[in-house]
XYZ file of C-alpha atoms in Angstrom:
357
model
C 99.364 131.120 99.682
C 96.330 130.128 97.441
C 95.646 130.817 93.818
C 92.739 131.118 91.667
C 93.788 128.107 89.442
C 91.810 125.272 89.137
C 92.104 122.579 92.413
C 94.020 119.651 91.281
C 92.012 116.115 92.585
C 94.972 113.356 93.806
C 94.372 109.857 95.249
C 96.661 108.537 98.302
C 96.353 106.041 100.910
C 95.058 106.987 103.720
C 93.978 105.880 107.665
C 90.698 106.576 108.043
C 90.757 105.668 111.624
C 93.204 104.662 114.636
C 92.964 101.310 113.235
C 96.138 102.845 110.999
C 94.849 100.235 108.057
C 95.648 102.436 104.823
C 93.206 102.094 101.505
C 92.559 104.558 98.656
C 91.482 108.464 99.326
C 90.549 110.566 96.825
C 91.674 114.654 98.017
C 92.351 118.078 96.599
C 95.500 119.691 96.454
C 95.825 122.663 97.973
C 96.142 125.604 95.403
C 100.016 126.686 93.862
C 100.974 129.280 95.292
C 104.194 131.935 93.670
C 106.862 129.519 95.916
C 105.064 126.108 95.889
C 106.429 123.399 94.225
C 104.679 120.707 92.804
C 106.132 117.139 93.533
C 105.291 113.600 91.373
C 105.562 111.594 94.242
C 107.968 108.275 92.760
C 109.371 107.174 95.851
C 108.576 107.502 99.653
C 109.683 105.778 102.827
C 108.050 104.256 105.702
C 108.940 105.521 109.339
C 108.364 104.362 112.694
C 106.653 107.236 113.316
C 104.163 106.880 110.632
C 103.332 103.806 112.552
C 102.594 106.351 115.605
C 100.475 108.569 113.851
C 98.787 106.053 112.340
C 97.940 104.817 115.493
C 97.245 107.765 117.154
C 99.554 107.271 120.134
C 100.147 110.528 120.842
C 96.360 111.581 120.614
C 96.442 114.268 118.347
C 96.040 112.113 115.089
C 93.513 113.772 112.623
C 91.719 111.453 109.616
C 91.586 111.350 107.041
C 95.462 110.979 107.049
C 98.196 110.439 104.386
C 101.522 109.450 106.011
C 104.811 109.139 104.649
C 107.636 112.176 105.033
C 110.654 110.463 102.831
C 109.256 112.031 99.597
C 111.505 111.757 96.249
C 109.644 112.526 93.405
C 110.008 115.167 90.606
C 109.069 118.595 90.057
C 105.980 119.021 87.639
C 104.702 122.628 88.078
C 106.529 125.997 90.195
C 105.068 128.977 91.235
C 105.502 132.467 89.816
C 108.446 133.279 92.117
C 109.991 129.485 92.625
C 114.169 129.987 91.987
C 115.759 127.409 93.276
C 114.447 124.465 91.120
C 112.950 123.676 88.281
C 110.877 121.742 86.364
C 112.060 118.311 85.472
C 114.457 118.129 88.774
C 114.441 115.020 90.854
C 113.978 116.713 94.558
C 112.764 115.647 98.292
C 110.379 116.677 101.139
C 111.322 115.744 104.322
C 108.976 115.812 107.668
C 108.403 119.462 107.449
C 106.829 121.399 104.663
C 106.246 124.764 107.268
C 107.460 127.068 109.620
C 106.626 130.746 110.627
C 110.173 132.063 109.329
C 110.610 135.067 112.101
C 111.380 133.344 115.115
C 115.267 132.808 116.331
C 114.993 129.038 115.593
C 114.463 130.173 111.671
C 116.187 133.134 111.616
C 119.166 130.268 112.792
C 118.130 127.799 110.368
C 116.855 125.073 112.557
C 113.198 125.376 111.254
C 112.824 122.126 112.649
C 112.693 123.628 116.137
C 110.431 126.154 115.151
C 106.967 126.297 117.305
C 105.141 126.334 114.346
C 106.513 124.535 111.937
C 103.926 122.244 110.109
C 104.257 118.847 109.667
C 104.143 117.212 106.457
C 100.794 115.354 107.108
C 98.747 115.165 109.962
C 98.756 119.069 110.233
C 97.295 122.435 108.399
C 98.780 123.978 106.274
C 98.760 128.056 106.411
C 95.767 128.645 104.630
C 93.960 125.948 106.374
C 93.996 123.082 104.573
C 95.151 119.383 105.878
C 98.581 118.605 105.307
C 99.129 115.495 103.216
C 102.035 113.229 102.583
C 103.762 110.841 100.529
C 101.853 108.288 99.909
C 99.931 110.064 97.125
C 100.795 110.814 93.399
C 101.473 114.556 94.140
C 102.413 116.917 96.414
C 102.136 121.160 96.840
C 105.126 122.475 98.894
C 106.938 125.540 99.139
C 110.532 125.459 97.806
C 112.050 126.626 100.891
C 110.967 123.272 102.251
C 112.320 120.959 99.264
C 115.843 119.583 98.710
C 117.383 118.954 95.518
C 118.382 115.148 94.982
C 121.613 114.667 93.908
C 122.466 113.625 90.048
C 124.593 110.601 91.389
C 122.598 109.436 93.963
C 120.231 106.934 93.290
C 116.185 108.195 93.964
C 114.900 104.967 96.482
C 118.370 105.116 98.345
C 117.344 109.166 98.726
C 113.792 108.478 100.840
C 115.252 107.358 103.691
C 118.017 109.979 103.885
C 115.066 113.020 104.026
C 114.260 111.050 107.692
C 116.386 107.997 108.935
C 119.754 109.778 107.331
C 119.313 113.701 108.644
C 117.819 112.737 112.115
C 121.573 110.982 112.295
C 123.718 113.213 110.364
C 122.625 116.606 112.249
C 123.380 115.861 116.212
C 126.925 114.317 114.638
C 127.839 117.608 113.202
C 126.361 119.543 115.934
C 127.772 117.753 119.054
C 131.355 117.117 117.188
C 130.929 113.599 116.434
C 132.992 113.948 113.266
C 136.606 113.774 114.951
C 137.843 110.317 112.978
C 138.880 107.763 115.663
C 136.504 108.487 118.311
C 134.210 105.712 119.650
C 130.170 106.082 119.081
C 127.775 103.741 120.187
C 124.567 103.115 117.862
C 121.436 101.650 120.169
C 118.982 100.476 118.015
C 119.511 98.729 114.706
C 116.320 99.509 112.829
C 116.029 102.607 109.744
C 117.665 105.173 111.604
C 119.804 103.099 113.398
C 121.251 101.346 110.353
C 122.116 104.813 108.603
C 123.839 106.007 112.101
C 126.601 103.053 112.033
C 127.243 104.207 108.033
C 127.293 108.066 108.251
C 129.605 107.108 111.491
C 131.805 104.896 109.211
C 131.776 107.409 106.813
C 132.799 110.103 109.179
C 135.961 107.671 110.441
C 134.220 106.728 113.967
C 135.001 103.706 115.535
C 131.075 101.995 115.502
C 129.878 99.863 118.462
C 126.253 98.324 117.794
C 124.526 98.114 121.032
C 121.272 95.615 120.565
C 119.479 93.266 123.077
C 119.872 90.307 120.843
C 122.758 89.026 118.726
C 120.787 88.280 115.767
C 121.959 91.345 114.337
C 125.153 91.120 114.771
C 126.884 89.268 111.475
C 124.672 91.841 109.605
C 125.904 94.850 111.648
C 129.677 93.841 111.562
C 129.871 92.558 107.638
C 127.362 94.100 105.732
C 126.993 97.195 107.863
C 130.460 97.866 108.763
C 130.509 98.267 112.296
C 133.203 97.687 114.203
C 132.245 96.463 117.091
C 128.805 94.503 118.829
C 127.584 94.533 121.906
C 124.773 92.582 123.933
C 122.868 94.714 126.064
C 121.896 91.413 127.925
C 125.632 90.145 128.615
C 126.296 91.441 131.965
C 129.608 90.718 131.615
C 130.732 92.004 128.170
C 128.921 95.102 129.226
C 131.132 95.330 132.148
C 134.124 95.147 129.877
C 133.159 98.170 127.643
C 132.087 100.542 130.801
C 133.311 104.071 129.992
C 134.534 102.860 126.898
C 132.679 105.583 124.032
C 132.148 108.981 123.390
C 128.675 108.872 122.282
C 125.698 106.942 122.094
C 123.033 107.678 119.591
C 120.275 106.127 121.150
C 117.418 105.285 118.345
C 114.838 103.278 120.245
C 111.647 104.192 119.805
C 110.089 102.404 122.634
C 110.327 103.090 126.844
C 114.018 101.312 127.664
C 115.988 101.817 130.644
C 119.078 104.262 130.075
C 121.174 103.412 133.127
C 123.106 100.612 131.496
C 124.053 102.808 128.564
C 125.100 105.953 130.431
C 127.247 103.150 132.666
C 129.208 102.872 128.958
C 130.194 106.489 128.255
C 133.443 107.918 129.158
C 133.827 110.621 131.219
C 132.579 113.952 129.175
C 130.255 111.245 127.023
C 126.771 112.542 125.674
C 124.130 110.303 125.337
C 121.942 111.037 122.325
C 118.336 110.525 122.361
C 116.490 110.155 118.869
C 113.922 107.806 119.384
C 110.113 109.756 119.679
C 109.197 107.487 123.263
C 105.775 108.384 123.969
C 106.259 107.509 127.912
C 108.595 108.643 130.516
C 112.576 107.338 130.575
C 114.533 106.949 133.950
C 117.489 106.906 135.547
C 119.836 107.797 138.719
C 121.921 111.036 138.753
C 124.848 109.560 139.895
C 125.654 108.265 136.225
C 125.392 111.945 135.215
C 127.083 113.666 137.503
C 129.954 111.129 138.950
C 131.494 111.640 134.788
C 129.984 114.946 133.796
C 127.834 113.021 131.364
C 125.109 114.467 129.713
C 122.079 113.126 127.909
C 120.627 115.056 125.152
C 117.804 115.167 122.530
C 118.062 116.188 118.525
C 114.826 116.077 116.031
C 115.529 115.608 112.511
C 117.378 118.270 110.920
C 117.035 122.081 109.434
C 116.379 122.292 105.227
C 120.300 123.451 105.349
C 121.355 119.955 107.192
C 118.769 117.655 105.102
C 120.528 119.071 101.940
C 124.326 118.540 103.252
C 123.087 114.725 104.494
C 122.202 113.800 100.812
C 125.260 115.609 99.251
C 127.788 114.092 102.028
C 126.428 110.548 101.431
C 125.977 111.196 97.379
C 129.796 112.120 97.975
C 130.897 108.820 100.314
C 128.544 106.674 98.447
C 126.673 105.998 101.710
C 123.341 104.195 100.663
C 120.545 102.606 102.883
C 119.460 99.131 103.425
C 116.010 99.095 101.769
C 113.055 96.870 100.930
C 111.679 98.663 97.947
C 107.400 97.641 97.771
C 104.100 98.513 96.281
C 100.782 100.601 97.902
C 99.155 97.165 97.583
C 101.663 95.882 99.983
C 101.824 98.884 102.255
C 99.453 97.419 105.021
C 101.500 93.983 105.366
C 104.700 96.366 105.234
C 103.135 98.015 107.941
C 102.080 95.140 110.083
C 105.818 93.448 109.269
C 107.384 97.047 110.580
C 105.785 96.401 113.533
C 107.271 93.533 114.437
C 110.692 94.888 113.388
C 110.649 92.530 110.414
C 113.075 94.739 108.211
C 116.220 95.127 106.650
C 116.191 98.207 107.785
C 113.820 100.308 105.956
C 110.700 99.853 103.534
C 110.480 102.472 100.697
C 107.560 102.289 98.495
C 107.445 102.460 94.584
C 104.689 105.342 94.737
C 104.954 105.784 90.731
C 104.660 102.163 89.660
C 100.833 102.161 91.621
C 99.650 104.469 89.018
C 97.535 106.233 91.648
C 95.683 108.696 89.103
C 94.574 106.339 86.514
């Protein structure tokens, strides 16, 4: 994988401990090596699971770490043996930058499942060196892990779409939730939630916002486009809309009881479950079994998917809700994700902090 080129030095912001507060970190690259890419870093977006990490709260957080795995940048250097892009081209990284290409979840492409891929930070990469994201002026990954942005799509409406857009847009294809005119519930309305009700619009669904609260809801029904809201506290509008949809894509990142929801699919209904919950989720069989239900689980998507999410919503015009911000703001944007104080995702102007000067 390595070189014998000269190391290239980068600065990022990094946690240094579970604290998760980010400041300046000096690094080396790892070498180029004949398929590597390297990435300018312009633009990258914050996900609730950097906020994990961060945090170390699934104990297996290494530091010094760089988060961030919604990478748009552009491509300043290729290796010997790098076809598919080239210097110049706006591209993306995703949340994986590795995999060990033999097994049957890569020979199928759905890398993603692989049981070695490597994560974009917070992991080592094959020759032993941390893996280190987005939040830093550059980036070294191989090609096979990079996307190509398209021309028409704009680069801060990309970030989220290498996360937030493909961890929606792959369990649509794959469970058949592309038939226009059938009913799918979105629970959740943060980053990924938000892109589910438009790649659902965009797909012809009929959209049903499921949230605890209505203070989402003019949002979700004007701006958004969804079709329909519902309270998961009204017991009695819940009641009304029992075995009602055809899917739920379930997006909450936090422990949440699923009986309620299952009590809303029709018979045949799949319930979807995106959100990384770091605790165990309950409910009786009954809901299951009584309407051949099923509850299921999709992570991200394969290079192959992430590709076909930004060219579908480059194609339907699809763009994100986004708070574009500064590194110097990245710890408040941080603390304000937290409290679920966006609309509905924070990408940061990487380029405009001037990291290496």
């Amino acid at each position: 994988m390595g070189s014998l080129e000269s190391e290239k030095t980068v600065t990022g912001y990094a946690a240094r401990d579970s604290s998760g507060h980010l400041s300046p970190y000096t690094y080396t690259l790892r070498n180029k090596g004949p398929e590597d890419v390297i990435v300018r870093v312009i633009y990258c977006g914050i996900c609730h699971s950097d906020l994990v990490q961060m945090h170390n709260e699934m104990g297996m957080s290494n530091y010094p770490m760089v988060p961030g795995h919604e990478v748009v940048g552009v491509v300043t250097e290729i290796g010997s043996e790098v076809k598919k892009f080239k210097v110049g081209e706006h591209v993306g990284v995703g949340c994986i930058v590795g995999s060990c290409r033999s097994c049957s979840n890569c020979n199928g492409s759905m890398e993603q499942y692989c049981s070695k891929r490597i994560w974009t930070y917070n992991d080592m990469n094959h020759d032993g060196t941390p893996t280190q994201g987005g939040f830093a002026s550059s980036m070294v990954v191989d090609q096979m892990f990079v996307v190509r942005i398209p021309e028409n799509l704009p680069l801060e409406q990309a970030a989220p779409l290498l996360c937030a857009g493909v961890t929606v847009y792959s369990p649509m294809k794959h469970f058949g939730m592309t038939e226009p005119g059938k009913k799918c519930g979105i629970l959740g309305l943060g980053g990924v939630g938000h892109m589910g009700v438009k790649i659902a619009k965009a797909f012809g669904l009929h959209v049903t916002v499921i949230s605890s609260s209505d203070k989402k809801k003019e949002e979700a029904l004007e701006v958004l486009g969804a079709d329909a809201y519902l309270v998961s506290k009204d017991a009695e509008k819940m009641q009304e809309a029992a075995e009602s949809l055809d899917y739920i894509m379930d997006t909450i990142p936090v422990a949440h009881p699923l009986e309620p929801y299952l009590a809303l699919l029709k018979t045949n209904g799949k319930l979807v479950m995106l959100g990384v919950v770091p605790e165990p989720l309950h409910f009786v069989t009954p809901l299951l079994i009584l309407g051949r239900r099923s509850i299921a689980g999709s992570f991200i998507g394969s290079m192959e998917e992430t590709q076909e999410t930004l060219d579908f919503c480059a194609e339907k015009k699809v763009s994100s809700m986004i708070e574009v911000v500064g590194l110097d703001y990245i710890n408040t944007a941080m603390e304000r994700l937290v409290k679920n104080d966006v609309r509905y995702r924070f990408v940061v102007d990487v380029a405009r902090s001037n990291l290496d000067k």
